[in-house]
PDB file of C-alpha atoms in Angstrom:
ATOM      1  CA  UNK A   1     143.549 105.692 134.915  1.00 89.00           C
ATOM      2  CA  UNK A   2     140.445 105.939 132.810  1.00 96.00           C
ATOM      3  CA  UNK A   3     139.953 106.775 129.284  1.00 96.00           C
ATOM      4  CA  UNK A   4     136.911 107.489 127.129  1.00 98.00           C
ATOM      5  CA  UNK A   5     137.414 106.830 123.256  1.00 96.00           C
ATOM      6  CA  UNK A   6     135.037 107.950 120.615  1.00 96.00           C
ATOM      7  CA  UNK A   7     134.513 107.097 116.986  1.00 95.00           C
ATOM      8  CA  UNK A   8     132.176 107.241 114.175  1.00 96.00           C
ATOM      9  CA  UNK A   9     131.876 111.010 113.604  1.00 95.00           C
ATOM     10  CA  UNK A  10     131.839 112.329 110.259  1.00 97.00           C
ATOM     11  CA  UNK A  11     130.218 114.569 107.299  1.00 98.00           C
ATOM     12  CA  UNK A  12     126.551 113.339 106.521  1.00 98.00           C
ATOM     13  CA  UNK A  13     124.142 114.641 104.199  1.00 98.00           C
ATOM     14  CA  UNK A  14     120.618 115.691 105.756  1.00 98.00           C
ATOM     15  CA  UNK A  15     118.572 112.641 106.221  1.00 98.00           C
ATOM     16  CA  UNK A  16     121.508 110.015 106.450  1.00 98.00           C
ATOM     17  CA  UNK A  17     122.770 108.198 109.546  1.00 98.00           C
ATOM     18  CA  UNK A  18     126.100 107.914 111.581  1.00 98.00           C
ATOM     19  CA  UNK A  19     126.706 105.536 114.116  1.00 98.00           C
ATOM     20  CA  UNK A  20     128.850 106.888 117.282  1.00 98.00           C
ATOM     21  CA  UNK A  21     130.786 104.545 119.807  1.00 98.00           C
ATOM     22  CA  UNK A  22     132.466 105.228 122.732  1.00 98.00           C
ATOM     23  CA  UNK A  23     134.868 102.719 124.707  1.00 98.00           C
ATOM     24  CA  UNK A  24     135.820 103.104 128.245  1.00 98.00           C
ATOM     25  CA  UNK A  25     139.123 101.679 129.190  1.00 97.00           C
ATOM     26  CA  UNK A  26     141.771 101.364 132.206  1.00 96.00           C
ATOM     27  CA  UNK A  27     141.478 100.780 135.611  1.00 94.00           C
ATOM     28  CA  UNK A  28     137.585 100.086 135.906  1.00 96.00           C
ATOM     29  CA  UNK A  29     135.806  98.339 138.331  1.00 95.00           C
ATOM     30  CA  UNK A  30     132.187  99.236 137.265  1.00 96.00           C
ATOM     31  CA  UNK A  31     130.500 101.666 134.704  1.00 97.00           C
ATOM     32  CA  UNK A  32     127.197 103.445 135.910  1.00 97.00           C
ATOM     33  CA  UNK A  33     125.190 105.744 133.606  1.00 98.00           C
ATOM     34  CA  UNK A  34     126.688 106.590 130.353  1.00 98.00           C
ATOM     35  CA  UNK A  35     125.673 109.224 128.011  1.00 98.00           C
ATOM     36  CA  UNK A  36     126.179 111.559 124.923  1.00 98.00           C
ATOM     37  CA  UNK A  37     126.256 115.350 124.898  1.00 98.00           C
ATOM     38  CA  UNK A  38     126.872 117.557 121.968  1.00 98.00           C
ATOM     39  CA  UNK A  39     127.819 121.327 121.676  1.00 98.00           C
ATOM     40  CA  UNK A  40     127.115 123.428 118.615  1.00 95.00           C
ATOM     41  CA  UNK A  41     129.147 126.417 117.701  1.00 89.00           C
ATOM     42  CA  UNK A  42     128.222 129.248 120.080  1.00 93.00           C
ATOM     43  CA  UNK A  43     125.743 127.296 122.192  1.00 96.00           C
ATOM     44  CA  UNK A  44     126.169 125.269 125.494  1.00 97.00           C
ATOM     45  CA  UNK A  45     126.734 121.753 125.817  1.00 97.00           C
ATOM     46  CA  UNK A  46     123.501 119.750 126.073  1.00 98.00           C
ATOM     47  CA  UNK A  47     122.483 116.136 126.911  1.00 98.00           C
ATOM     48  CA  UNK A  48     121.495 114.050 123.782  1.00 98.00           C
ATOM     49  CA  UNK A  49     120.625 110.777 125.575  1.00 98.00           C
ATOM     50  CA  UNK A  50     121.621 108.510 128.476  1.00 98.00           C
ATOM     51  CA  UNK A  51     121.620 105.065 129.721  1.00 98.00           C
ATOM     52  CA  UNK A  52     121.860 103.338 132.726  1.00 97.00           C
ATOM     53  CA  UNK A  53     123.748 100.085 133.519  1.00 95.00           C
ATOM     54  CA  UNK A  54     120.175  98.270 133.441  1.00 95.00           C
ATOM     55  CA  UNK A  55     119.730  99.915 130.043  1.00 95.00           C
ATOM     56  CA  UNK A  56     117.041 102.207 130.855  1.00 98.00           C
ATOM     57  CA  UNK A  57     117.327 105.217 128.424  1.00 98.00           C
ATOM     58  CA  UNK A  58     116.481 108.963 128.176  1.00 97.00           C
ATOM     59  CA  UNK A  59     116.615 111.234 125.331  1.00 98.00           C
ATOM     60  CA  UNK A  60     115.915 115.137 124.398  1.00 98.00           C
ATOM     61  CA  UNK A  61     113.061 115.838 122.967  1.00 98.00           C
ATOM     62  CA  UNK A  62     114.732 116.888 119.735  1.00 97.00           C
ATOM     63  CA  UNK A  63     116.347 113.611 118.854  1.00 98.00           C
ATOM     64  CA  UNK A  64     113.362 111.101 120.225  1.00 98.00           C
ATOM     65  CA  UNK A  65     112.474 108.710 117.437  1.00 97.00           C
ATOM     66  CA  UNK A  66     115.600 109.323 115.350  1.00 98.00           C
ATOM     67  CA  UNK A  67     118.403 108.713 117.798  1.00 98.00           C
ATOM     68  CA  UNK A  68     118.984 105.560 119.732  1.00 98.00           C
ATOM     69  CA  UNK A  69     121.427 104.799 122.538  1.00 98.00           C
ATOM     70  CA  UNK A  70     122.628 101.326 123.655  1.00 98.00           C
ATOM     71  CA  UNK A  71     125.459  99.865 125.348  1.00 98.00           C
ATOM     72  CA  UNK A  72     127.297  96.740 125.673  1.00 97.00           C
ATOM     73  CA  UNK A  73     128.307  96.071 129.361  1.00 96.00           C
ATOM     74  CA  UNK A  74     130.934  93.270 128.678  1.00 96.00           C
ATOM     75  CA  UNK A  75     132.965  95.749 126.538  1.00 97.00           C
ATOM     76  CA  UNK A  76     132.196  99.185 128.464  1.00 97.00           C
ATOM     77  CA  UNK A  77     130.830 100.360 125.381  1.00 98.00           C
ATOM     78  CA  UNK A  78     128.296 102.760 124.388  1.00 98.00           C
ATOM     79  CA  UNK A  79     126.702 103.604 121.089  1.00 98.00           C
ATOM     80  CA  UNK A  80     124.412 106.378 119.380  1.00 98.00           C
ATOM     81  CA  UNK A  81     122.552 105.457 116.182  1.00 98.00           C
ATOM     82  CA  UNK A  82     121.731 108.558 114.769  1.00 98.00           C
ATOM     83  CA  UNK A  83     119.084 108.431 111.791  1.00 98.00           C
ATOM     84  CA  UNK A  84     117.133 111.081 109.770  1.00 98.00           C
ATOM     85  CA  UNK A  85     119.927 113.492 110.482  1.00 98.00           C
ATOM     86  CA  UNK A  86     119.199 117.188 110.272  1.00 98.00           C
ATOM     87  CA  UNK A  87     121.497 120.025 110.115  1.00 97.00           C
ATOM     88  CA  UNK A  88     120.812 121.341 113.545  1.00 96.00           C
ATOM     89  CA  UNK A  89     122.322 117.945 114.745  1.00 98.00           C
ATOM     90  CA  UNK A  90     125.748 119.291 113.954  1.00 98.00           C
ATOM     91  CA  UNK A  91     128.174 119.625 116.817  1.00 98.00           C
ATOM     92  CA  UNK A  92     130.796 118.016 118.397  1.00 98.00           C
ATOM     93  CA  UNK A  93     129.725 114.839 120.424  1.00 98.00           C
ATOM     94  CA  UNK A  94     131.146 114.087 123.564  1.00 98.00           C
ATOM     95  CA  UNK A  95     130.678 110.678 125.403  1.00 98.00           C
ATOM     96  CA  UNK A  96     130.308 110.854 129.393  1.00 98.00           C
ATOM     97  CA  UNK A  97     130.300 108.113 131.834  1.00 98.00           C
ATOM     98  CA  UNK A  98     130.102 107.627 135.657  1.00 98.00           C
ATOM     99  CA  UNK A  99     132.858 105.067 136.624  1.00 97.00           C
ATOM    100  CA  UNK A 100     133.966 103.295 139.839  1.00 96.00           C
ATOM    101  CA  UNK A 101     137.773 102.653 139.440  1.00 93.00           C
ATOM    102  CA  UNK A 102     139.426  99.914 140.829  1.00 92.00           C
ATOM    103  CA  UNK A 103     140.438 102.111 143.457  1.00 89.00           C
ATOM    104  CA  UNK A 104     136.764 102.289 144.460  1.00 84.00           C
ATOM    105  CA  UNK A 105     136.888 106.273 143.618  1.00 92.00           C
ATOM    106  CA  UNK A 106     133.852 107.551 141.904  1.00 94.00           C
ATOM    107  CA  UNK A 107     133.970 110.026 138.898  1.00 95.00           C
ATOM    108  CA  UNK A 108     132.676 110.996 135.789  1.00 96.00           C
ATOM    109  CA  UNK A 109     134.695 111.026 132.655  1.00 97.00           C
ATOM    110  CA  UNK A 110     134.742 112.651 129.372  1.00 97.00           C
ATOM    111  CA  UNK A 111     135.728 111.557 125.673  1.00 97.00           C
ATOM    112  CA  UNK A 112     137.707 113.944 123.429  1.00 96.00           C
ATOM    113  CA  UNK A 113     134.703 114.482 121.289  1.00 97.00           C
ATOM    114  CA  UNK A 114     134.137 113.728 117.857  1.00 97.00           C
ATOM    115  CA  UNK A 115     132.657 115.734 115.264  1.00 98.00           C
ATOM    116  CA  UNK A 116     129.190 115.471 113.399  1.00 98.00           C
ATOM    117  CA  UNK A 117     128.349 117.735 110.530  1.00 98.00           C
ATOM    118  CA  UNK A 118     124.997 117.427 108.456  1.00 98.00           C
ATOM    119  CA  UNK A 119     124.780 119.376 105.395  1.00 97.00           C
ATOM    120  CA  UNK A 120     121.643 120.560 103.913  1.00 94.00           C
TER     121      UNK A 120
END
C-alpha cells in the first residue's frame, strides 16, 4: 500500500505565496519522478511542475519564475513553493509520483488533492 498525502493549500490574495507539500508513505522501495498537477473548474488537469529523483526540474510556462518544485528524498516528500500567485492559479492541486514498491511493482500514484484559491 502506498499513499500520497498533500498539505498546504488554502485561500490567498493575488500576489501572495503558498507552499504545498506531498509525502509518500507505505511499502516504498524507491520514488522516481514526482510532480504537481492542477485542475481548474471546467478545465482538464494540467502539469504544473515535475522533478526527477536527481532533482532535474520542469515547469509549465505559465508558472516559470513564480513556482519552484523541490524534493527531499530522505522523506519521500515533494514541495511546491508558489509565489506571486494569480487568480488563474486557482484550482485543485494534485501530487503525482512514480513509485517502485517493496514488491518491485512500478506504478504512478495520486494524492487526494488540495484546494488553492487566489482572490483578486
